[in-house]
Backbone as XML, in Angstrom:
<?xml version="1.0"?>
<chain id="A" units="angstrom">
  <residue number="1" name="UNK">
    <atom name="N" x="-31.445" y="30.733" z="22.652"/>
    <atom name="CA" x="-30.080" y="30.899" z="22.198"/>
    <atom name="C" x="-29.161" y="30.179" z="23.179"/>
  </residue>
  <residue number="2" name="UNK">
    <atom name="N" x="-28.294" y="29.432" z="22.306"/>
    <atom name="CA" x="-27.450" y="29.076" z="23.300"/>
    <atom name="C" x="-26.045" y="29.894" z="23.500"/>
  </residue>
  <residue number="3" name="UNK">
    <atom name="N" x="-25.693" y="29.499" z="25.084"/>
    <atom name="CA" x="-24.483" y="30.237" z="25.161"/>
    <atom name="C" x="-22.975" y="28.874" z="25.124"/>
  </residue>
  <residue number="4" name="UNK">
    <atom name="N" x="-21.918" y="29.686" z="25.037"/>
    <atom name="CA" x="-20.906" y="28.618" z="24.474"/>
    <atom name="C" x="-20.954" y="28.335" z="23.113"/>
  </residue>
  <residue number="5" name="UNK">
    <atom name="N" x="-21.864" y="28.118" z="22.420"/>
    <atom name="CA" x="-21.988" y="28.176" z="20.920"/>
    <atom name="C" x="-21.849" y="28.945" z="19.898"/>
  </residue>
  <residue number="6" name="UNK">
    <atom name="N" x="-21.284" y="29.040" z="19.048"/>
    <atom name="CA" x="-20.817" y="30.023" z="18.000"/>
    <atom name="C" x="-21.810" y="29.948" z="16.709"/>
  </residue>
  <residue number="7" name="UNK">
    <atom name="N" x="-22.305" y="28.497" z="16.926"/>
    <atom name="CA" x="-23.451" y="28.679" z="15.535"/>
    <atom name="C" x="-22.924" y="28.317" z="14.548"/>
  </residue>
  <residue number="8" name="UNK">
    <atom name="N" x="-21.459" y="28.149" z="13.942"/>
    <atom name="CA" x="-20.744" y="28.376" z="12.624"/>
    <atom name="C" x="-20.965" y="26.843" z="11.890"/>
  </residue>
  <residue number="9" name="UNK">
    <atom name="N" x="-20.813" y="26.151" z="12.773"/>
    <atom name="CA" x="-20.547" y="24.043" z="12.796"/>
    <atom name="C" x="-19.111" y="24.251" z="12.306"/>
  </residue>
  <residue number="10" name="UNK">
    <atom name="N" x="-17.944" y="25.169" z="12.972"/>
    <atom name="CA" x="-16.588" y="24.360" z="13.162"/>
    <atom name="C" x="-16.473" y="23.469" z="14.020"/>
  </residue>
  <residue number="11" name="UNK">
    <atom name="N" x="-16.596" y="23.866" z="15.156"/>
    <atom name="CA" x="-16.209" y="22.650" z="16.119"/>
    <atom name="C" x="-16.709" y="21.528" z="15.893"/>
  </residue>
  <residue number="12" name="UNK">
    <atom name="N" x="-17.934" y="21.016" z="15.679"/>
    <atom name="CA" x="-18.582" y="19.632" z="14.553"/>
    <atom name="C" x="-17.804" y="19.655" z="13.176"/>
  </residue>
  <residue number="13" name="UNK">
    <atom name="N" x="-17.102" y="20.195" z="12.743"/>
    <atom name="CA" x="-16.407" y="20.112" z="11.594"/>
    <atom name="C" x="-14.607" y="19.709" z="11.753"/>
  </residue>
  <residue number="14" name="UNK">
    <atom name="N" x="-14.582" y="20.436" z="12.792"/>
    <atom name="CA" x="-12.949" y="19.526" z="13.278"/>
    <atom name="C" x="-12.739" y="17.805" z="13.121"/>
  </residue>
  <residue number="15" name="UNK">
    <atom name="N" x="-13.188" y="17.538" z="14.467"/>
    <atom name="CA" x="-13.294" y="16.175" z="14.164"/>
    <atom name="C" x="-13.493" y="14.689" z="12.731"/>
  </residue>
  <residue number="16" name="UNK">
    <atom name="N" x="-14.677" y="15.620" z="12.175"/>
    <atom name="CA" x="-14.547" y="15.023" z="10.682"/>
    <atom name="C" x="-13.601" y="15.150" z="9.762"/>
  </residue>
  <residue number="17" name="UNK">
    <atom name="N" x="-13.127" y="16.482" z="9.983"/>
    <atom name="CA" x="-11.994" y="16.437" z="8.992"/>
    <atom name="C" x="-10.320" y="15.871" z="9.311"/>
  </residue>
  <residue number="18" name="UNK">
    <atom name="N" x="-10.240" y="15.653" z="11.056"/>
    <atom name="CA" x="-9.052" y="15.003" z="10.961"/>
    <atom name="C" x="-9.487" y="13.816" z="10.967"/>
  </residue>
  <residue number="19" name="UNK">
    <atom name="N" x="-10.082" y="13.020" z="10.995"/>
    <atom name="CA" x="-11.058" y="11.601" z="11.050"/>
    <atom name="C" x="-10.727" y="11.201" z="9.452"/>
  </residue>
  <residue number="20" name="UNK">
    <atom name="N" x="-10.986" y="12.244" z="8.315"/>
    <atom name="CA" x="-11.128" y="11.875" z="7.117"/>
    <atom name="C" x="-9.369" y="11.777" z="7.052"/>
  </residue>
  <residue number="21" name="UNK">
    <atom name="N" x="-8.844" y="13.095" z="7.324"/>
    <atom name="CA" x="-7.465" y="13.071" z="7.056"/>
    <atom name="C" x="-6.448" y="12.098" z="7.389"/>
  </residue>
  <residue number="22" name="UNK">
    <atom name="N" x="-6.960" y="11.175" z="8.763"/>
    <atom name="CA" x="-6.264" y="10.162" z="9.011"/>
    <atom name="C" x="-6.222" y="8.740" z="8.235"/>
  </residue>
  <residue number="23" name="UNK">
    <atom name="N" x="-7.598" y="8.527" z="8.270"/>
    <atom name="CA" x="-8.083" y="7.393" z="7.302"/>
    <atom name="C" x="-6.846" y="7.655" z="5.609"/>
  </residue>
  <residue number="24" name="UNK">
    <atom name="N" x="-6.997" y="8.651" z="4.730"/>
    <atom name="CA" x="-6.713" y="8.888" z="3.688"/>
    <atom name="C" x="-4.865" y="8.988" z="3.869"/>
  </residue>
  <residue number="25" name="UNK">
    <atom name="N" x="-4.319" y="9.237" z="4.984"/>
    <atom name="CA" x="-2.978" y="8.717" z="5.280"/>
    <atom name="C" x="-2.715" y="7.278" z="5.386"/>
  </residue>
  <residue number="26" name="UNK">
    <atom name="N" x="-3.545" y="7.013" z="6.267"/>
    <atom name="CA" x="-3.529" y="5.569" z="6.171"/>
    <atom name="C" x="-3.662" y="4.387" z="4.946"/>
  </residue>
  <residue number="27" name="UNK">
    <atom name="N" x="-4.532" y="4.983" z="4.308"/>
    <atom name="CA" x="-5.143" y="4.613" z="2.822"/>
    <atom name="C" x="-3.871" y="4.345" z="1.741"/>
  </residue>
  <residue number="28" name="UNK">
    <atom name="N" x="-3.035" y="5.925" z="1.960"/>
    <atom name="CA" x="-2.194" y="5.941" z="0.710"/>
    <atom name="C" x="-0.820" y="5.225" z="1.338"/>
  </residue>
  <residue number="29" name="UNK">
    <atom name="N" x="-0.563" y="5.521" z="2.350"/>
    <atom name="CA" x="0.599" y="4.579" z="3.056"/>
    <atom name="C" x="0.274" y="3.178" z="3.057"/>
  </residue>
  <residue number="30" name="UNK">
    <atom name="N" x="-0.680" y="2.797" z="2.989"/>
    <atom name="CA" x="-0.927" y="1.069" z="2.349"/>
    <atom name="C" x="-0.346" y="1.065" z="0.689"/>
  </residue>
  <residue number="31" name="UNK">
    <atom name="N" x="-1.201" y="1.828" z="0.073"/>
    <atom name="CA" x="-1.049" y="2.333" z="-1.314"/>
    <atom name="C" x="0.880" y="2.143" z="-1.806"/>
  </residue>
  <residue number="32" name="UNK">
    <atom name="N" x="1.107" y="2.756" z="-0.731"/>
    <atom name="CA" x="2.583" y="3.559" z="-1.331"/>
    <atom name="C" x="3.851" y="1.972" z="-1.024"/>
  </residue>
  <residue number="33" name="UNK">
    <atom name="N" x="2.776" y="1.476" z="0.227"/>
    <atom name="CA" x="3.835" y="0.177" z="0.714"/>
    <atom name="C" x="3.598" y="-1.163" z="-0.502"/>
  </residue>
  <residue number="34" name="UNK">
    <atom name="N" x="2.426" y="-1.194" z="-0.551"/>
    <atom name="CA" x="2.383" y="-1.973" z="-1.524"/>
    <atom name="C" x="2.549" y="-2.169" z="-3.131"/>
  </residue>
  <residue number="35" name="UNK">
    <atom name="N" x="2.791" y="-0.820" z="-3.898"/>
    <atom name="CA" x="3.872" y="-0.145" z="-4.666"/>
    <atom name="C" x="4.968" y="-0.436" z="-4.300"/>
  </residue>
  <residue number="36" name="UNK">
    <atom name="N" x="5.532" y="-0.386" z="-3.750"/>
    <atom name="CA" x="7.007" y="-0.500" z="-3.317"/>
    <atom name="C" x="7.769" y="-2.043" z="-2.729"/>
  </residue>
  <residue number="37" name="UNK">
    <atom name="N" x="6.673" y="-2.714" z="-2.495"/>
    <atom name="CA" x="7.151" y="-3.885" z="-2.501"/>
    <atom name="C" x="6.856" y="-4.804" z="-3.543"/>
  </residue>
  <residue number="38" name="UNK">
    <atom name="N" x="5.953" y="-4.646" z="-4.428"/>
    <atom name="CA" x="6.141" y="-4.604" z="-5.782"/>
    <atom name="C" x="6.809" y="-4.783" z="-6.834"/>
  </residue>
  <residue number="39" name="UNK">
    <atom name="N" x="7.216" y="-3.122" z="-6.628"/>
    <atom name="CA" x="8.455" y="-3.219" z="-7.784"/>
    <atom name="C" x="9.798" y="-3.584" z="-7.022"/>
  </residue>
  <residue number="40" name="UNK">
    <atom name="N" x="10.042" y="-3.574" z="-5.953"/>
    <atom name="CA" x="11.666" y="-4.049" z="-5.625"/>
    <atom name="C" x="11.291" y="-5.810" z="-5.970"/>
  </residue>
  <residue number="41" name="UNK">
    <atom name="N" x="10.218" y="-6.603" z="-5.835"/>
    <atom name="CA" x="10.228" y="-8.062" z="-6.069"/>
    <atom name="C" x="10.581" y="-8.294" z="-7.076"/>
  </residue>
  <residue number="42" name="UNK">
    <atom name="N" x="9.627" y="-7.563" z="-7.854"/>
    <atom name="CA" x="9.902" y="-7.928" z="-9.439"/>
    <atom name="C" x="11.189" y="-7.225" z="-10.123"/>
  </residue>
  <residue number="43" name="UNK">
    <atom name="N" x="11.912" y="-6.080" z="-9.247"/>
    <atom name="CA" x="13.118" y="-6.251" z="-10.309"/>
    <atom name="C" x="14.307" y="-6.785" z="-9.642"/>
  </residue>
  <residue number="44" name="UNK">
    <atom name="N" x="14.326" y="-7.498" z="-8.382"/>
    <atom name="CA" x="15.015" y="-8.217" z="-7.934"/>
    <atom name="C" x="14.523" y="-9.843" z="-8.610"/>
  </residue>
  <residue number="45" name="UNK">
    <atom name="N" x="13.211" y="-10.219" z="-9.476"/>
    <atom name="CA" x="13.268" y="-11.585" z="-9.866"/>
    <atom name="C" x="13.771" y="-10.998" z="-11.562"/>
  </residue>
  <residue number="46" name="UNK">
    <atom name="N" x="13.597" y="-9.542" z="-11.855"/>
    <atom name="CA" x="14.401" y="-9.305" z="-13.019"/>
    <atom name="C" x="15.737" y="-9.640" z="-13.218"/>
  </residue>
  <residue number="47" name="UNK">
    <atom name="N" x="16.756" y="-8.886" z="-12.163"/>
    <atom name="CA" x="18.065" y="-9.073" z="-12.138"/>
    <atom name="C" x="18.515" y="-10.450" z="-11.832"/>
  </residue>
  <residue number="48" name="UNK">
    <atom name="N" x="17.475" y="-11.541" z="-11.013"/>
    <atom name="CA" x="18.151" y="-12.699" z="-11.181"/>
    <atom name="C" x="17.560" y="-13.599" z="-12.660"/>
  </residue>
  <residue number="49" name="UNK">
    <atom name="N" x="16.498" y="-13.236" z="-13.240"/>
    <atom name="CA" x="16.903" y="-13.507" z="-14.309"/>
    <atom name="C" x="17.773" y="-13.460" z="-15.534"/>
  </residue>
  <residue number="50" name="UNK">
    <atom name="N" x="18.442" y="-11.660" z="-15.110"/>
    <atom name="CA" x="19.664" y="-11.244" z="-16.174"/>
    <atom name="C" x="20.850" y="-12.242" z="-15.512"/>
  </residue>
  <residue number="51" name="UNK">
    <atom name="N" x="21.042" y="-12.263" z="-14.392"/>
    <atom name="CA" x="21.957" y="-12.904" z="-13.935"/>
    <atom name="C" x="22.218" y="-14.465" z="-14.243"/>
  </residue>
  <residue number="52" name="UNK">
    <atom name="N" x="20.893" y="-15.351" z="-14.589"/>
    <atom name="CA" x="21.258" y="-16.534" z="-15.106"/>
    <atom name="C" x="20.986" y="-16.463" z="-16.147"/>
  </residue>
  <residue number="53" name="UNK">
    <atom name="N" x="20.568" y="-15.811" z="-16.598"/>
    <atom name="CA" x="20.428" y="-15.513" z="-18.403"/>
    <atom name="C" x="19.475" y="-16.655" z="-18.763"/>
  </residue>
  <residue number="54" name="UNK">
    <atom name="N" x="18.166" y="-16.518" z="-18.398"/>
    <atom name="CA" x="17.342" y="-17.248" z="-18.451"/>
    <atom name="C" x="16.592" y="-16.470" z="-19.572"/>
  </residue>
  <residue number="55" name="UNK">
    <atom name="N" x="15.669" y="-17.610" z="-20.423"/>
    <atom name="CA" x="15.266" y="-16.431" z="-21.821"/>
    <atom name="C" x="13.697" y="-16.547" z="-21.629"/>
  </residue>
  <residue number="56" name="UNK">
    <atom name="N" x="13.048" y="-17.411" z="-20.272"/>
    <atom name="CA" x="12.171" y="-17.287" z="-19.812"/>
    <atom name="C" x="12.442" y="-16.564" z="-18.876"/>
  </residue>
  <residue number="57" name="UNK">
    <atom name="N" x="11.368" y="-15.239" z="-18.386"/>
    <atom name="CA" x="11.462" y="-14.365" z="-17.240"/>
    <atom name="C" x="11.188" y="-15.714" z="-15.663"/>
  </residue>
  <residue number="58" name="UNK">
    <atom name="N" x="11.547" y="-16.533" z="-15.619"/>
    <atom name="CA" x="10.635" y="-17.242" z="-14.735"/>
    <atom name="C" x="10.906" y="-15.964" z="-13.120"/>
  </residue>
  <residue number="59" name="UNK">
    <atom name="N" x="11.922" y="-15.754" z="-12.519"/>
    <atom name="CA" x="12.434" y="-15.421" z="-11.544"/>
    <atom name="C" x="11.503" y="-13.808" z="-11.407"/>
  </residue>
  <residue number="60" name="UNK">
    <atom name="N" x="11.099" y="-13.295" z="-12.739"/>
    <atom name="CA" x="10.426" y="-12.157" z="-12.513"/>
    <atom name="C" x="8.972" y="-12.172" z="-11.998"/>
  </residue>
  <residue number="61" name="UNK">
    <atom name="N" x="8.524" y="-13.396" z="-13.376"/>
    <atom name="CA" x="7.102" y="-13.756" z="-13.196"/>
    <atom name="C" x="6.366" y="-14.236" z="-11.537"/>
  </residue>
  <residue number="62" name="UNK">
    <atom name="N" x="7.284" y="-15.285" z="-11.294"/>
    <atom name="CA" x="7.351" y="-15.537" z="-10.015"/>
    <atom name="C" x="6.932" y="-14.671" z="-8.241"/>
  </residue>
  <residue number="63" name="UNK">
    <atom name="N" x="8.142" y="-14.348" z="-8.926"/>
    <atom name="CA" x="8.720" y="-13.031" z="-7.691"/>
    <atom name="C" x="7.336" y="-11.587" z="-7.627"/>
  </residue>
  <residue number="64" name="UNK">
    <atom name="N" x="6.719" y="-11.674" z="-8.950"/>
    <atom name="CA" x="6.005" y="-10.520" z="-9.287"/>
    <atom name="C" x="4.679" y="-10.624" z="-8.537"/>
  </residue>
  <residue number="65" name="UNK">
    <atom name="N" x="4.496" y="-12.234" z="-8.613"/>
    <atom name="CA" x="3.730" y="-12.680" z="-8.232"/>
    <atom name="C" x="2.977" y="-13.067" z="-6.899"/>
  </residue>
  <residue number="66" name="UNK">
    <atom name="N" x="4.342" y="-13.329" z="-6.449"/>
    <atom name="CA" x="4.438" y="-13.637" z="-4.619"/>
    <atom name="C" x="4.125" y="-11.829" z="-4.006"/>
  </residue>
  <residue number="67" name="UNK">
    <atom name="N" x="4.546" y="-11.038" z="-4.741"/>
    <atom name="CA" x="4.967" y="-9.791" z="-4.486"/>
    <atom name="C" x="2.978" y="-9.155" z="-3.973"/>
  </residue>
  <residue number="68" name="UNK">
    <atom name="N" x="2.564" y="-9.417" z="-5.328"/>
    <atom name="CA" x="1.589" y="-8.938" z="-5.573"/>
    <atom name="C" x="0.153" y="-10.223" z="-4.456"/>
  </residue>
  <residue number="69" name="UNK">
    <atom name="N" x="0.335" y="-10.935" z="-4.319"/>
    <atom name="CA" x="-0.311" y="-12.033" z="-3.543"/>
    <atom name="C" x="0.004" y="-11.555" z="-2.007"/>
  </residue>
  <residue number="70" name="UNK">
    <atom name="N" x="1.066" y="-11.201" z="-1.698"/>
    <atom name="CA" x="1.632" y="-10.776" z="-0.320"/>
    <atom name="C" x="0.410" y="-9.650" z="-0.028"/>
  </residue>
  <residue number="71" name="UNK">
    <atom name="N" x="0.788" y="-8.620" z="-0.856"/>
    <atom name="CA" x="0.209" y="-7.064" z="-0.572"/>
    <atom name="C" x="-1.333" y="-7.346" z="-0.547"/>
  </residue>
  <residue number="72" name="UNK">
    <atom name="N" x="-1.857" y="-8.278" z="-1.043"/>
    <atom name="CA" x="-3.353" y="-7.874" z="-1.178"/>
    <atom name="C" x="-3.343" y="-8.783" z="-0.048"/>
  </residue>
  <residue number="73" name="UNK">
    <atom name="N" x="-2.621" y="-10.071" z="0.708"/>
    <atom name="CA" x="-2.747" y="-9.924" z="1.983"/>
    <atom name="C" x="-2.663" y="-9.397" z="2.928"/>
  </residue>
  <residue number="74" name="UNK">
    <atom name="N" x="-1.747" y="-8.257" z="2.813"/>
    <atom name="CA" x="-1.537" y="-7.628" z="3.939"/>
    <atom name="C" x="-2.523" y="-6.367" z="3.763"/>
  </residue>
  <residue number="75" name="UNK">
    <atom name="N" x="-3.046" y="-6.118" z="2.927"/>
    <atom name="CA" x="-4.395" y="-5.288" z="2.877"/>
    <atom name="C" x="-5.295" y="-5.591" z="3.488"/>
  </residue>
  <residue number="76" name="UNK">
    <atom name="N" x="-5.621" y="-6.935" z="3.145"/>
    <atom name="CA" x="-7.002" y="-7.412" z="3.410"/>
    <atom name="C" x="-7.117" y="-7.720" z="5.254"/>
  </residue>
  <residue number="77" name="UNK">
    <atom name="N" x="-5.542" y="-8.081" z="5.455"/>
    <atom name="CA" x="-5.707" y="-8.076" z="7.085"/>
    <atom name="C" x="-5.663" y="-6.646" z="7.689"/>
  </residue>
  <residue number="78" name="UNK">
    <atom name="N" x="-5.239" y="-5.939" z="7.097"/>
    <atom name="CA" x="-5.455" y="-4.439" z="7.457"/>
    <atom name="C" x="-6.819" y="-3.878" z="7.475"/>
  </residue>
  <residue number="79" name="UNK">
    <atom name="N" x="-7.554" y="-4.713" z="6.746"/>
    <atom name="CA" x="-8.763" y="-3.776" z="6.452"/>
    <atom name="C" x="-9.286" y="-4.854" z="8.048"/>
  </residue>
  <residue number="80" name="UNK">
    <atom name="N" x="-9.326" y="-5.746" z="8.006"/>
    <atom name="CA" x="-9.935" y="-6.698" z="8.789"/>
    <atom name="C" x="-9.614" y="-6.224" z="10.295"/>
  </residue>
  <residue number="81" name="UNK">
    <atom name="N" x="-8.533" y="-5.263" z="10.247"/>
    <atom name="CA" x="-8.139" y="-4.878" z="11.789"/>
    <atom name="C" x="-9.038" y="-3.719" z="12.249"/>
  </residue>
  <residue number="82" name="UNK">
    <atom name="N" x="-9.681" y="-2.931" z="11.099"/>
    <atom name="CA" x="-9.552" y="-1.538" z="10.939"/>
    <atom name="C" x="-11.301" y="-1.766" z="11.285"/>
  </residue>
</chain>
């Protein structure tokens, strides 16, 4: 028998679970940034399309685009750090 030991596996269970909990913050705060820069691109290439009254979205399509090309870079260097 050991002494100091409780037997239960909390203390081996701490660690994993803030380990998981950090990762999955991290996870959705990528998630939530890249949502969000997103949609402000694309409805900032919206409004400059209402604004020149263009009857092609070009300024949305565009913008939606750079938006969405950005984020999966800045993922992919995130993952590459991690």
């Amino acid at each position: 028998m050991e002494t100091g030991s409780t037997g239960n596996g909390k203390e081996n269970g701490k660690p994993l679970m803030k380990n998981q909990s950090s990762k999955f913050l991290k996870y959705s705060g990528l998630a939530t940034q890249m949502l969000g820069t997103i949609l402000i691109f694309t409805y900032g290439g919206y409004r400059l399309d209402r604004y020149q009254q263009n009857e092609v979205p070009v300024w949305t399509l565009a913008l939606s685009l750079a938006s969405i090309a950005g984020s999966l870079y800045m993922l992919i260097r995130s993952f590459s750090k991690s």
